[in-house]
Amino acid sequence: MNRRGLLLILSSPSGAGKSTLTKMLMAWDSTMRFSVSATTRSPRPGEADGREYYFRARPDFEAMVAAGEMLEHAEVFGNFYGTPKGPVESAMKEGRDTVFDIDWQGGQQIRNSSLGRDVVSIFVLPPSIAELDRRLRTRGQDSDEVIATRMAKSRDEISHWAEYDYVLVNEDLTDTFERLKTILTAERLRRDRQPRLSDFVRGLNTEFAAR
Ligand SMILES: Nc1nc2c(ncn2[C@@H]2O[C@H](COP(=O)(O)OP(=O)(O)O)[C@@H](O)[C@H]2O)c(=O)[nH]1
Ligand SMILES: [Mg+2]
């Protein structure tokens, strides 16, 4: 293992660009794993089971929670969402990074879990509420009523911004993505995420001694 994997948690209100940024990140670095959550909400057009989410009936979801298979879970917009534990544990074993597109409740639970020291958390803010509203509408997948509910939830989500390590105001997607890559690049270089450094420096010392 060259590196100790990290858990990159991205949270934001709906429409701030978090899911798009997550997809850009996965396309940029194919070694990263996206944490596919389980949810009780219905699939949207274009979403596939096992890719965006594991779409599960309520009793199946509850059984996973009861069996201790979830790293965290929470209720969002009247539906349940949760992070399956298995894939995160295997990614960590392989020294891979995992990306999470989860809300503040999930962020808090993972930060407070035994994996807390491996967490790097980022909150994505919209440049304005007018822009957030516009983005939710142009997505065109939800009814006015659903959009109104999401705007109310946005306010609640935004109130948790200060619990995150980093904050990105997503004015321009390309620019925000550059800053996201900068955060990831720096966090990967932290001393405690480079397990081979001690061996490497021991090698340098052997070289010194041989001079
Ligand atoms: N706590 C938690 N939140 C999740 C999980 N998966 C997704 N979410 C969050 O649930 C919210 C709703 O997601 P979704 O239904 O896909 O709609 P979106 O707001 O358009 O992305 C978003 O804030 C997601 O980040 C999860 O496993 N755990
Ligand atoms: Mg999303």
XYZ file of C-alpha atoms and ligand atoms in Angstrom:
240
model
C 0.000 0.000 0.000
C 1.564 3.273 -1.124
C -0.969 5.483 0.562
C -3.514 5.407 3.314
C -6.890 5.987 1.640
C -9.038 8.929 2.615
C -12.781 9.445 2.821
C -13.755 12.513 0.821
C -17.153 13.708 1.984
C -18.972 16.229 -0.199
C -22.128 17.869 1.115
C -24.221 20.761 -0.173
C -27.808 21.762 -0.707
C -29.475 20.212 -3.791
C -28.456 22.038 -6.929
C -25.143 23.453 -5.678
C -23.258 21.137 -8.031
C -22.044 18.439 -5.671
C -23.167 15.452 -7.757
C -21.623 16.964 -10.920
C -18.339 17.634 -9.102
C -18.345 14.078 -7.781
C -18.743 12.701 -11.316
C -15.943 14.962 -12.605
C -13.674 13.702 -9.838
C -14.388 10.051 -10.636
C -13.641 10.690 -14.326
C -10.388 12.464 -13.418
C -9.045 9.698 -11.170
C -10.245 6.173 -11.899
C -8.588 4.792 -8.742
C -11.167 6.586 -6.595
C -14.262 4.724 -5.518
C -17.684 6.353 -5.383
C -19.686 5.241 -2.371
C -22.997 4.060 -3.836
C -25.632 4.724 -1.180
C -28.772 2.739 -0.567
C -32.015 4.724 -0.680
C -35.736 4.166 -0.369
C -36.529 6.911 -2.907
C -37.611 5.963 -6.440
C -35.104 6.103 -9.291
C -35.180 9.202 -11.527
C -35.101 8.788 -15.303
C -31.586 7.764 -16.293
C -30.601 6.417 -12.870
C -29.567 2.761 -12.645
C -29.707 0.460 -9.628
C -26.194 -0.071 -8.282
C -24.746 2.938 -10.159
C -26.266 6.130 -8.674
C -27.914 4.293 -5.774
C -29.032 0.897 -4.587
C -32.787 1.444 -4.777
C -34.355 -0.543 -1.972
C -37.814 -1.005 -0.478
C -38.207 0.295 3.063
C -38.153 -3.146 4.764
C -34.975 -4.124 2.883
C -33.317 -0.858 3.893
C -34.325 -1.364 7.522
C -32.957 -4.903 7.441
C -29.557 -3.590 6.280
C -29.509 -1.083 9.157
C -30.531 -3.764 11.670
C -27.782 -6.072 10.395
C -25.189 -3.345 11.053
C -24.360 -3.075 7.345
C -24.597 0.738 7.239
C -21.748 3.059 8.138
C -24.345 5.807 8.596
C -27.923 6.448 7.590
C -30.372 9.325 7.712
C -33.770 10.507 6.569
C -33.729 13.154 3.815
C -36.907 14.545 2.144
C -38.956 11.751 3.739
C -36.768 9.000 2.282
C -33.990 6.973 3.864
C -30.404 7.112 2.649
C -27.463 5.133 3.943
C -23.844 4.261 3.239
C -23.047 0.531 2.989
C -20.006 -0.271 5.131
C -18.409 -3.097 3.087
C -17.131 -1.148 0.048
C -15.631 1.569 2.278
C -13.734 -1.006 4.316
C -12.348 -2.748 1.224
C -11.284 0.570 -0.332
C -9.399 1.445 2.874
C -7.695 -1.962 2.853
C -6.520 -1.311 -0.709
C -5.290 2.200 0.102
C -7.915 3.768 -2.159
C -9.883 6.959 -1.659
C -13.669 6.916 -1.448
C -15.943 9.811 -2.432
C -19.245 10.344 -0.612
C -22.154 12.438 -1.876
C -24.072 12.570 1.417
C -25.870 15.135 3.574
C -24.694 16.816 6.803
C -26.225 14.070 8.957
C -24.141 11.431 7.196
C -21.086 13.684 7.366
C -21.453 14.021 11.133
C -21.903 10.275 11.656
C -18.827 9.283 9.630
C -16.711 12.044 11.193
C -17.695 10.752 14.644
C -17.085 7.096 13.723
C -13.831 5.155 14.081
C -13.007 6.257 10.514
C -13.109 9.925 11.540
C -9.370 10.512 11.191
C -9.524 9.465 7.533
C -12.245 11.980 6.678
C -11.682 15.063 4.533
C -14.936 16.982 4.310
C -15.941 19.648 1.823
C -19.075 21.769 1.771
C -20.214 23.212 -1.562
C -22.147 26.486 -1.424
C -24.137 28.045 -4.278
C -23.119 31.608 -5.274
C -26.641 32.821 -4.361
C -30.076 31.486 -3.441
C -31.508 32.860 -6.723
C -28.932 30.775 -8.606
C -29.724 27.697 -6.491
C -33.424 28.092 -7.329
C -32.607 28.512 -11.016
C -30.447 25.360 -11.066
C -33.172 23.300 -9.381
C -35.720 24.476 -11.976
C -33.601 24.016 -15.096
C -32.888 20.440 -14.058
C -36.579 20.001 -14.927
C -37.020 16.680 -13.217
C -39.035 17.751 -10.218
C -42.455 19.342 -9.639
C -42.819 22.854 -8.113
C -43.844 21.254 -4.850
C -40.741 19.083 -4.723
C -38.569 22.118 -5.554
C -40.158 24.122 -2.713
C -39.420 21.292 -0.273
C -35.822 21.145 -1.493
C -35.357 24.900 -1.030
C -36.520 24.597 2.584
C -34.129 21.680 3.113
C -31.337 23.733 1.490
C -31.523 26.293 4.239
C -31.176 23.581 6.851
C -28.281 21.925 4.967
C -26.409 25.245 4.552
C -26.647 25.891 8.311
C -24.075 23.082 8.785
C -21.370 24.586 6.549
C -18.995 25.310 9.453
C -18.702 21.608 10.380
C -16.636 20.967 7.224
C -12.860 21.146 6.691
C -13.167 23.027 3.390
C -15.793 25.211 1.729
C -16.124 25.777 -2.011
C -18.433 28.479 -3.394
C -19.431 27.049 -6.754
C -19.692 30.079 -9.005
C -17.972 28.483 -11.983
C -17.815 24.681 -12.301
C -14.395 24.478 -14.002
C -12.867 26.767 -11.412
C -14.480 24.909 -8.497
C -13.248 21.593 -9.862
C -9.678 22.950 -10.007
C -9.912 23.908 -6.334
C -11.384 20.510 -5.465
C -8.420 18.747 -7.104
C -6.039 21.021 -5.192
C -7.609 19.990 -1.874
C -7.394 16.299 -2.754
C -3.803 16.558 -3.973
C -2.693 18.289 -0.768
C -4.599 15.944 1.556
C -3.007 12.916 -0.129
C 0.414 14.354 0.703
C -0.203 14.527 4.452
C 2.507 12.647 6.300
C 0.122 10.186 7.962
C -1.356 9.257 4.577
C 2.053 8.147 3.247
C 2.719 4.910 5.174
C 5.933 4.154 3.295
C 7.713 7.328 4.347
C 9.432 5.771 7.393
C 10.930 3.040 5.206
C 11.926 5.592 2.609
C 13.739 7.791 5.129
C 15.398 4.713 6.667
C 16.755 4.063 3.183
C 18.092 7.623 3.009
C 19.855 7.068 6.338
C 21.423 3.841 5.120
C 22.712 5.823 2.157
C 24.165 8.462 4.511
C 25.877 5.783 6.576
C 27.451 4.222 3.497
C 29.161 7.459 2.405
N -26.766 10.747 5.050
C -26.801 10.370 3.776
N -27.206 11.241 2.836
C -27.216 10.813 1.542
C -26.792 9.508 1.169
N -26.911 9.406 -0.173
C -27.357 10.590 -0.619
N -27.552 11.449 0.403
C -28.010 12.847 0.337
O -29.409 12.897 0.185
C -29.771 14.101 -0.469
C -30.772 13.827 -1.581
O -30.145 13.134 -2.621
P -30.925 12.821 -3.960
O -32.227 12.181 -3.646
O -30.009 12.075 -4.872
O -31.289 14.238 -4.583
P -30.342 15.469 -4.953
O -30.495 16.411 -3.797
O -30.905 15.988 -6.198
O -28.950 14.971 -5.099
C -28.457 14.715 -0.982
O -28.084 15.756 -0.077
C -27.496 13.574 -0.892
O -26.172 14.026 -0.710
C -26.359 8.623 2.201
O -25.971 7.484 1.996
N -26.390 9.109 3.470
Mg -27.242 14.790 -5.656
